[in-house]
């Protein structure tokens, strides 16, 4: 029985359950199915990396050797393009202070300021 390949639209013979004429068409078809999902994760990863880069740059600008924490106005981060909705993890202390992390750089919001911290040993 002749069938038509859904990717290249050529006629082919083979087993009754064969859907594609060759491996290349099968791979192309499956890659197209995953493309939308891959695009979403790519965009989110790009935002996370940008957030980390902004935190890293701001941390370096205001770094003081005797301090572990560095504060910056919240709107300054927003103007840099920081997206507060995107983070890799959240840490809540025993005193209910909430830290938001983008990989190894984190922050907590203190009124109109954002206090930036860097986690020394990130990988557990």
mmCIF file of N, CA, C and O in Angstrom, residues 11-86:
data_model
loop_
_atom_site.group_PDB
_atom_site.id
_atom_site.type_symbol
_atom_site.label_atom_id
_atom_site.label_comp_id
_atom_site.label_asym_id
_atom_site.label_seq_id
_atom_site.Cartn_x
_atom_site.Cartn_y
_atom_site.Cartn_z
ATOM 1 N N UNK A 11 5.507 9.833 -2.094
ATOM 2 C CA UNK A 11 4.912 8.511 -1.931
ATOM 3 C C UNK A 11 5.989 7.524 -1.519
ATOM 4 O O UNK A 11 7.112 7.593 -2.000
ATOM 5 N N UNK A 12 5.630 6.582 -0.631
ATOM 6 C CA UNK A 12 6.613 5.586 -0.208
ATOM 7 C C UNK A 12 5.917 4.271 0.114
ATOM 8 O O UNK A 12 4.717 4.220 0.354
ATOM 9 N N UNK A 13 6.711 3.194 0.092
ATOM 10 C CA UNK A 13 6.249 1.857 0.461
ATOM 11 C C UNK A 13 6.891 1.470 1.788
ATOM 12 O O UNK A 13 7.865 2.069 2.217
ATOM 13 N N UNK A 14 6.346 0.448 2.407
ATOM 14 C CA UNK A 14 6.948 -0.048 3.635
ATOM 15 C C UNK A 14 5.925 -0.735 4.495
ATOM 16 O O UNK A 14 4.832 -1.089 4.040
ATOM 17 N N UNK A 15 6.274 -0.903 5.753
ATOM 18 C CA UNK A 15 5.373 -1.565 6.692
ATOM 19 C C UNK A 15 4.057 -0.803 6.781
ATOM 20 O O UNK A 15 3.980 0.400 6.509
ATOM 21 N N UNK A 16 3.029 -1.481 7.259
ATOM 22 C CA UNK A 16 1.702 -0.863 7.321
ATOM 23 C C UNK A 16 1.616 0.253 8.364
ATOM 24 O O UNK A 16 0.791 1.149 8.241
ATOM 25 N N UNK A 17 2.477 0.203 9.379
ATOM 26 C CA UNK A 17 2.445 1.239 10.408
ATOM 27 C C UNK A 17 3.490 2.343 10.197
ATOM 28 O O UNK A 17 3.641 3.228 11.028
ATOM 29 N N UNK A 18 4.200 2.297 9.093
ATOM 30 C CA UNK A 18 5.225 3.299 8.795
ATOM 31 C C UNK A 18 4.540 4.606 8.392
ATOM 32 O O UNK A 18 3.651 4.619 7.552
ATOM 33 N N UNK A 19 4.968 5.716 9.016
ATOM 34 C CA UNK A 19 4.325 7.007 8.771
ATOM 35 C C UNK A 19 5.171 7.949 7.914
ATOM 36 O O UNK A 19 4.645 8.870 7.303
ATOM 37 N N UNK A 20 6.486 7.738 7.912
ATOM 38 C CA UNK A 20 7.393 8.660 7.226
ATOM 39 C C UNK A 20 8.243 7.895 6.222
ATOM 40 O O UNK A 20 8.538 6.713 6.411
ATOM 41 N N UNK A 21 8.696 8.609 5.206
ATOM 42 C CA UNK A 21 9.490 7.953 4.170
ATOM 43 C C UNK A 21 10.919 7.677 4.620
ATOM 44 O O UNK A 21 11.557 6.751 4.128
ATOM 45 N N UNK A 22 11.443 8.470 5.548
ATOM 46 C CA UNK A 22 12.831 8.296 5.997
ATOM 47 C C UNK A 22 13.005 8.865 7.400
ATOM 48 O O UNK A 22 12.131 9.553 7.932
ATOM 49 N N UNK A 23 14.168 8.612 7.989
ATOM 50 C CA UNK A 23 14.467 9.112 9.336
ATOM 51 C C UNK A 23 14.519 10.627 9.387
ATOM 52 O O UNK A 23 14.130 11.240 10.381
ATOM 53 N N UNK A 24 15.020 11.239 8.332
ATOM 54 C CA UNK A 24 15.119 12.697 8.305
ATOM 55 C C UNK A 24 13.726 13.331 8.406
ATOM 56 O O UNK A 24 13.525 14.271 9.166
ATOM 57 N N UNK A 25 12.752 12.802 7.685
ATOM 58 C CA UNK A 25 11.384 13.330 7.761
ATOM 59 C C UNK A 25 10.769 13.074 9.135
ATOM 60 O O UNK A 25 10.068 13.921 9.683
ATOM 61 N N UNK A 26 11.028 11.922 9.705
ATOM 62 C CA UNK A 26 10.519 11.603 11.044
ATOM 63 C C UNK A 26 11.097 12.577 12.066
ATOM 64 O O UNK A 26 10.386 13.132 12.905
ATOM 65 N N UNK A 27 12.406 12.821 11.998
ATOM 66 C CA UNK A 27 13.051 13.762 12.916
ATOM 67 C C UNK A 27 12.530 15.182 12.721
ATOM 68 O O UNK A 27 12.277 15.905 13.690
ATOM 69 N N UNK A 28 12.365 15.591 11.482
ATOM 70 C CA UNK A 28 11.849 16.928 11.180
ATOM 71 C C UNK A 28 10.461 17.104 11.773
ATOM 72 O O UNK A 28 10.165 18.124 12.401
ATOM 73 N N UNK A 29 9.609 16.118 11.603
ATOM 74 C CA UNK A 29 8.249 16.167 12.124
ATOM 75 C C UNK A 29 8.247 16.282 13.653
ATOM 76 O O UNK A 29 7.561 17.135 14.219
ATOM 77 N N UNK A 30 9.023 15.448 14.324
ATOM 78 C CA UNK A 30 9.075 15.485 15.788
ATOM 79 C C UNK A 30 9.703 16.768 16.320
ATOM 80 O O UNK A 30 9.280 17.297 17.348
ATOM 81 N N UNK A 31 10.693 17.290 15.617
ATOM 82 C CA UNK A 31 11.296 18.564 16.019
ATOM 83 C C UNK A 31 10.292 19.707 15.895
ATOM 84 O O UNK A 31 10.270 20.622 16.720
ATOM 85 N N UNK A 32 9.454 19.677 14.864
ATOM 86 C CA UNK A 32 8.434 20.704 14.698
ATOM 87 C C UNK A 32 7.405 20.637 15.824
ATOM 88 O O UNK A 32 6.914 21.669 16.286
ATOM 89 N N UNK A 33 7.079 19.429 16.277
ATOM 90 C CA UNK A 33 6.135 19.281 17.384
ATOM 91 C C UNK A 33 6.693 19.888 18.670
ATOM 92 O O UNK A 33 5.967 20.494 19.455
ATOM 93 N N UNK A 34 7.991 19.731 18.895
ATOM 94 C CA UNK A 34 8.627 20.222 20.121
ATOM 95 C C UNK A 34 9.031 21.688 20.032
ATOM 96 O O UNK A 34 9.375 22.288 21.044
ATOM 97 N N UNK A 35 8.996 22.264 18.844
ATOM 98 C CA UNK A 35 9.528 23.607 18.642
ATOM 99 C C UNK A 35 8.826 24.648 19.514
ATOM 100 O O UNK A 35 9.479 25.485 20.130
ATOM 101 N N UNK A 36 7.502 24.602 19.624
ATOM 102 C CA UNK A 36 6.783 25.579 20.425
ATOM 103 C C UNK A 36 7.194 25.488 21.889
ATOM 104 O O UNK A 36 7.457 26.496 22.536
ATOM 105 N N UNK A 37 7.275 24.273 22.406
ATOM 106 C CA UNK A 37 7.690 24.067 23.790
ATOM 107 C C UNK A 37 9.119 24.545 23.996
ATOM 108 O O UNK A 37 9.435 25.189 24.995
ATOM 109 N N UNK A 38 9.998 24.244 23.039
ATOM 110 C CA UNK A 38 11.394 24.682 23.142
ATOM 111 C C UNK A 38 11.501 26.196 23.099
ATOM 112 O O UNK A 38 12.343 26.779 23.786
ATOM 113 N N UNK A 39 10.655 26.853 22.298
ATOM 114 C CA UNK A 39 10.683 28.316 22.228
ATOM 115 C C UNK A 39 10.313 28.942 23.567
ATOM 116 O O UNK A 39 10.904 29.932 23.977
ATOM 117 N N UNK A 40 9.333 28.375 24.242
ATOM 118 C CA UNK A 40 8.909 28.896 25.542
ATOM 119 C C UNK A 40 10.046 28.769 26.552
ATOM 120 O O UNK A 40 10.379 29.734 27.253
ATOM 121 N N UNK A 41 10.652 27.607 26.655
ATOM 122 C CA UNK A 41 11.732 27.430 27.621
ATOM 123 C C UNK A 41 12.950 28.276 27.260
ATOM 124 O O UNK A 41 13.638 28.788 28.146
ATOM 125 N N UNK A 42 13.205 28.458 25.969
ATOM 126 C CA UNK A 42 14.323 29.306 25.548
ATOM 127 C C UNK A 42 14.102 30.752 26.012
ATOM 128 O O UNK A 42 15.008 31.389 26.539
ATOM 129 N N UNK A 43 12.873 31.259 25.841
ATOM 130 C CA UNK A 43 12.580 32.635 26.249
ATOM 131 C C UNK A 43 12.705 32.804 27.758
ATOM 132 O O UNK A 43 13.242 33.801 28.242
ATOM 133 N N UNK A 44 12.210 31.828 28.517
ATOM 134 C CA UNK A 44 12.299 31.910 29.971
ATOM 135 C C UNK A 44 13.753 31.846 30.431
ATOM 136 O O UNK A 44 14.178 32.624 31.294
ATOM 137 N N UNK A 45 14.543 30.955 29.845
ATOM 138 C CA UNK A 45 15.968 30.869 30.199
ATOM 139 C C UNK A 45 16.697 32.159 29.871
ATOM 140 O O UNK A 45 17.573 32.599 30.622
ATOM 141 N N UNK A 46 16.335 32.785 28.759
ATOM 142 C CA UNK A 46 16.954 34.053 28.374
ATOM 143 C C UNK A 46 16.617 35.130 29.408
ATOM 144 O O UNK A 46 17.487 35.917 29.804
ATOM 145 N N UNK A 47 15.369 35.179 29.881
ATOM 146 C CA UNK A 47 14.973 36.147 30.906
ATOM 147 C C UNK A 47 15.706 35.892 32.225
ATOM 148 O O UNK A 47 16.151 36.833 32.891
ATOM 149 N N UNK A 48 15.828 34.615 32.608
ATOM 150 C CA UNK A 48 16.542 34.288 33.842
ATOM 151 C C UNK A 48 18.004 34.704 33.775
ATOM 152 O O UNK A 48 18.556 35.252 34.730
ATOM 153 N N UNK A 49 18.636 34.452 32.645
ATOM 154 C CA UNK A 49 20.042 34.843 32.488
ATOM 155 C C UNK A 49 20.195 36.359 32.511
ATOM 156 O O UNK A 49 21.157 36.881 33.077
ATOM 157 N N UNK A 50 19.242 37.066 31.898
ATOM 158 C CA UNK A 50 19.302 38.530 31.905
ATOM 159 C C UNK A 50 19.125 39.048 33.336
ATOM 160 O O UNK A 50 19.852 39.950 33.760
ATOM 161 N N UNK A 51 18.176 38.476 34.080
ATOM 162 C CA UNK A 51 17.991 38.873 35.478
ATOM 163 C C UNK A 51 19.260 38.649 36.285
ATOM 164 O O UNK A 51 19.677 39.504 37.060
ATOM 165 N N UNK A 52 19.904 37.504 36.097
ATOM 166 C CA UNK A 52 21.135 37.207 36.821
ATOM 167 C C UNK A 52 22.233 38.205 36.455
ATOM 168 O O UNK A 52 22.966 38.688 37.317
ATOM 169 N N UNK A 53 22.331 38.516 35.172
ATOM 170 C CA UNK A 53 23.347 39.457 34.706
ATOM 171 C C UNK A 53 23.135 40.839 35.326
ATOM 172 O O UNK A 53 24.089 41.485 35.766
ATOM 173 N N UNK A 54 21.883 41.279 35.396
ATOM 174 C CA UNK A 54 21.574 42.584 35.993
ATOM 175 C C UNK A 54 21.943 42.583 37.476
ATOM 176 O O UNK A 54 22.577 43.524 37.966
ATOM 177 N N UNK A 55 21.568 41.522 38.193
ATOM 178 C CA UNK A 55 21.931 41.427 39.608
ATOM 179 C C UNK A 55 23.443 41.420 39.793
ATOM 180 O O UNK A 55 23.976 42.088 40.689
ATOM 181 N N UNK A 56 24.135 40.682 38.944
ATOM 182 C CA UNK A 56 25.598 40.593 39.011
ATOM 183 C C UNK A 56 26.240 41.960 38.791
ATOM 184 O O UNK A 56 27.133 42.366 39.540
ATOM 185 N N UNK A 57 25.781 42.674 37.775
ATOM 186 C CA UNK A 57 26.338 44.005 37.475
ATOM 187 C C UNK A 57 26.066 44.989 38.603
ATOM 188 O O UNK A 57 26.967 45.744 39.006
ATOM 189 N N UNK A 58 24.855 44.986 39.120
ATOM 190 C CA UNK A 58 24.521 45.908 40.209
ATOM 191 C C UNK A 58 25.277 45.556 41.485
ATOM 192 O O UNK A 58 25.724 46.438 42.207
ATOM 193 N N UNK A 59 25.439 44.278 41.732
ATOM 194 C CA UNK A 59 26.196 43.820 42.903
ATOM 195 C C UNK A 59 27.645 44.297 42.804
ATOM 196 O O UNK A 59 28.219 44.769 43.779
ATOM 197 N N UNK A 60 28.220 44.195 41.618
ATOM 198 C CA UNK A 60 29.619 44.611 41.427
ATOM 199 C C UNK A 60 29.767 46.124 41.563
ATOM 200 O O UNK A 60 30.773 46.602 42.090
ATOM 201 N N UNK A 61 28.779 46.880 41.087
ATOM 202 C CA UNK A 61 28.853 48.341 41.160
ATOM 203 C C UNK A 61 28.805 48.849 42.590
ATOM 204 O O UNK A 61 29.467 49.828 42.923
ATOM 205 N N UNK A 62 28.009 48.204 43.414
ATOM 206 C CA UNK A 62 27.836 48.694 44.774
ATOM 207 C C UNK A 62 28.559 47.843 45.798
ATOM 208 O O UNK A 62 28.343 47.966 46.991
ATOM 209 N N UNK A 63 29.438 46.994 45.315
ATOM 210 C CA UNK A 63 30.149 46.074 46.216
ATOM 211 C C UNK A 63 31.035 46.845 47.184
ATOM 212 O O UNK A 63 31.801 47.718 46.803
ATOM 213 N N UNK A 64 30.911 46.478 48.432
ATOM 214 C CA UNK A 64 31.754 47.042 49.477
ATOM 215 C C UNK A 64 32.379 45.862 50.197
ATOM 216 O O UNK A 64 31.669 44.953 50.616
ATOM 217 N N UNK A 65 33.687 45.833 50.347
ATOM 218 C CA UNK A 65 34.356 44.650 50.887
ATOM 219 C C UNK A 65 33.881 44.226 52.277
ATOM 220 O O UNK A 65 33.905 43.060 52.604
ATOM 221 N N UNK A 66 33.413 45.174 53.086
ATOM 222 C CA UNK A 66 33.015 44.822 54.446
ATOM 223 C C UNK A 66 31.540 44.418 54.559
ATOM 224 O O UNK A 66 31.086 44.061 55.626
ATOM 225 N N UNK A 67 30.799 44.447 53.449
ATOM 226 C CA UNK A 67 29.374 44.130 53.501
ATOM 227 C C UNK A 67 29.038 42.901 52.672
ATOM 228 O O UNK A 67 29.623 42.662 51.628
ATOM 229 N N UNK A 68 28.080 42.133 53.152
ATOM 230 C CA UNK A 68 27.586 40.963 52.433
ATOM 231 C C UNK A 68 26.367 41.313 51.591
ATOM 232 O O UNK A 68 26.056 40.630 50.644
ATOM 233 N N UNK A 69 25.650 42.375 51.983
ATOM 234 C CA UNK A 69 24.407 42.751 51.314
ATOM 235 C C UNK A 69 24.541 44.152 50.732
ATOM 236 O O UNK A 69 25.171 45.020 51.308
ATOM 237 N N UNK A 70 23.882 44.355 49.592
ATOM 238 C CA UNK A 70 23.967 45.621 48.888
ATOM 239 C C UNK A 70 22.575 46.031 48.446
ATOM 240 O O UNK A 70 21.879 45.243 47.806
ATOM 241 N N UNK A 71 22.158 47.263 48.772
ATOM 242 C CA UNK A 71 20.807 47.693 48.419
ATOM 243 C C UNK A 71 20.831 48.670 47.254
ATOM 244 O O UNK A 71 21.790 49.409 47.045
ATOM 245 N N UNK A 72 19.728 48.656 46.517
ATOM 246 C CA UNK A 72 19.568 49.479 45.334
ATOM 247 C C UNK A 72 18.075 49.793 45.203
ATOM 248 O O UNK A 72 17.247 48.966 45.585
ATOM 249 N N UNK A 73 17.705 50.981 44.699
ATOM 250 C CA UNK A 73 16.286 51.280 44.516
ATOM 251 C C UNK A 73 15.616 50.280 43.556
ATOM 252 O O UNK A 73 16.202 49.886 42.548
ATOM 253 N N UNK A 74 14.396 49.887 43.896
ATOM 254 C CA UNK A 74 13.658 48.887 43.118
ATOM 255 C C UNK A 74 13.436 49.351 41.675
ATOM 256 O O UNK A 74 13.579 48.575 40.735
ATOM 257 N N UNK A 75 13.116 50.652 41.497
ATOM 258 C CA UNK A 75 12.863 51.131 40.133
ATOM 259 C C UNK A 75 14.122 51.157 39.279
ATOM 260 O O UNK A 75 14.034 51.066 38.063
ATOM 261 N N UNK A 76 15.293 51.227 39.904
ATOM 262 C CA UNK A 76 16.529 51.195 39.129
ATOM 263 C C UNK A 76 16.700 49.818 38.471
ATOM 264 O O UNK A 76 17.105 49.728 37.308
ATOM 265 N N UNK A 77 16.372 48.752 39.211
ATOM 266 C CA UNK A 77 16.426 47.411 38.626
ATOM 267 C C UNK A 77 15.413 47.271 37.497
ATOM 268 O O UNK A 77 15.701 46.688 36.459
ATOM 269 N N UNK A 78 14.220 47.806 37.704
ATOM 270 C CA UNK A 78 13.186 47.744 36.664
ATOM 271 C C UNK A 78 13.628 48.469 35.400
ATOM 272 O O UNK A 78 13.401 47.987 34.291
ATOM 273 N N UNK A 79 14.264 49.622 35.560
ATOM 274 C CA UNK A 79 14.745 50.385 34.398
ATOM 275 C C UNK A 79 15.832 49.636 33.636
ATOM 276 O O UNK A 79 15.981 49.795 32.435
ATOM 277 N N UNK A 80 16.590 48.814 34.350
ATOM 278 C CA UNK A 80 17.627 47.997 33.710
ATOM 279 C C UNK A 80 17.029 46.845 32.920
ATOM 280 O O UNK A 80 17.718 46.181 32.158
ATOM 281 N N UNK A 81 15.735 46.566 33.139
ATOM 282 C CA UNK A 81 15.079 45.475 32.427
ATOM 283 C C UNK A 81 14.864 44.236 33.287
ATOM 284 O O UNK A 81 14.501 43.179 32.771
ATOM 285 N N UNK A 82 15.055 44.366 34.573
ATOM 286 C CA UNK A 82 14.879 43.240 35.483
ATOM 287 C C UNK A 82 13.409 42.863 35.572
ATOM 288 O O UNK A 82 12.546 43.715 35.735
ATOM 289 N N UNK A 83 13.106 41.575 35.458
ATOM 290 C CA UNK A 83 11.737 41.058 35.543
ATOM 291 C C UNK A 83 11.580 40.343 36.887
ATOM 292 O O UNK A 83 12.136 39.265 37.087
ATOM 293 N N UNK A 84 10.833 40.938 37.790
ATOM 294 C CA UNK A 84 10.680 40.395 39.134
ATOM 295 C C UNK A 84 9.890 39.087 39.158
ATOM 296 O O UNK A 84 9.925 38.373 40.151
ATOM 297 N N UNK A 85 9.172 38.771 38.099
ATOM 298 C CA UNK A 85 8.372 37.537 38.060
ATOM 299 C C UNK A 85 9.200 36.292 37.736
ATOM 300 O O UNK A 85 8.674 35.184 37.828
ATOM 301 N N UNK A 86 10.454 36.456 37.335
ATOM 302 C CA UNK A 86 11.266 35.315 36.908
ATOM 303 C C UNK A 86 12.420 35.096 37.867
ATOM 304 O O UNK A 86 13.244 35.979 38.081
#
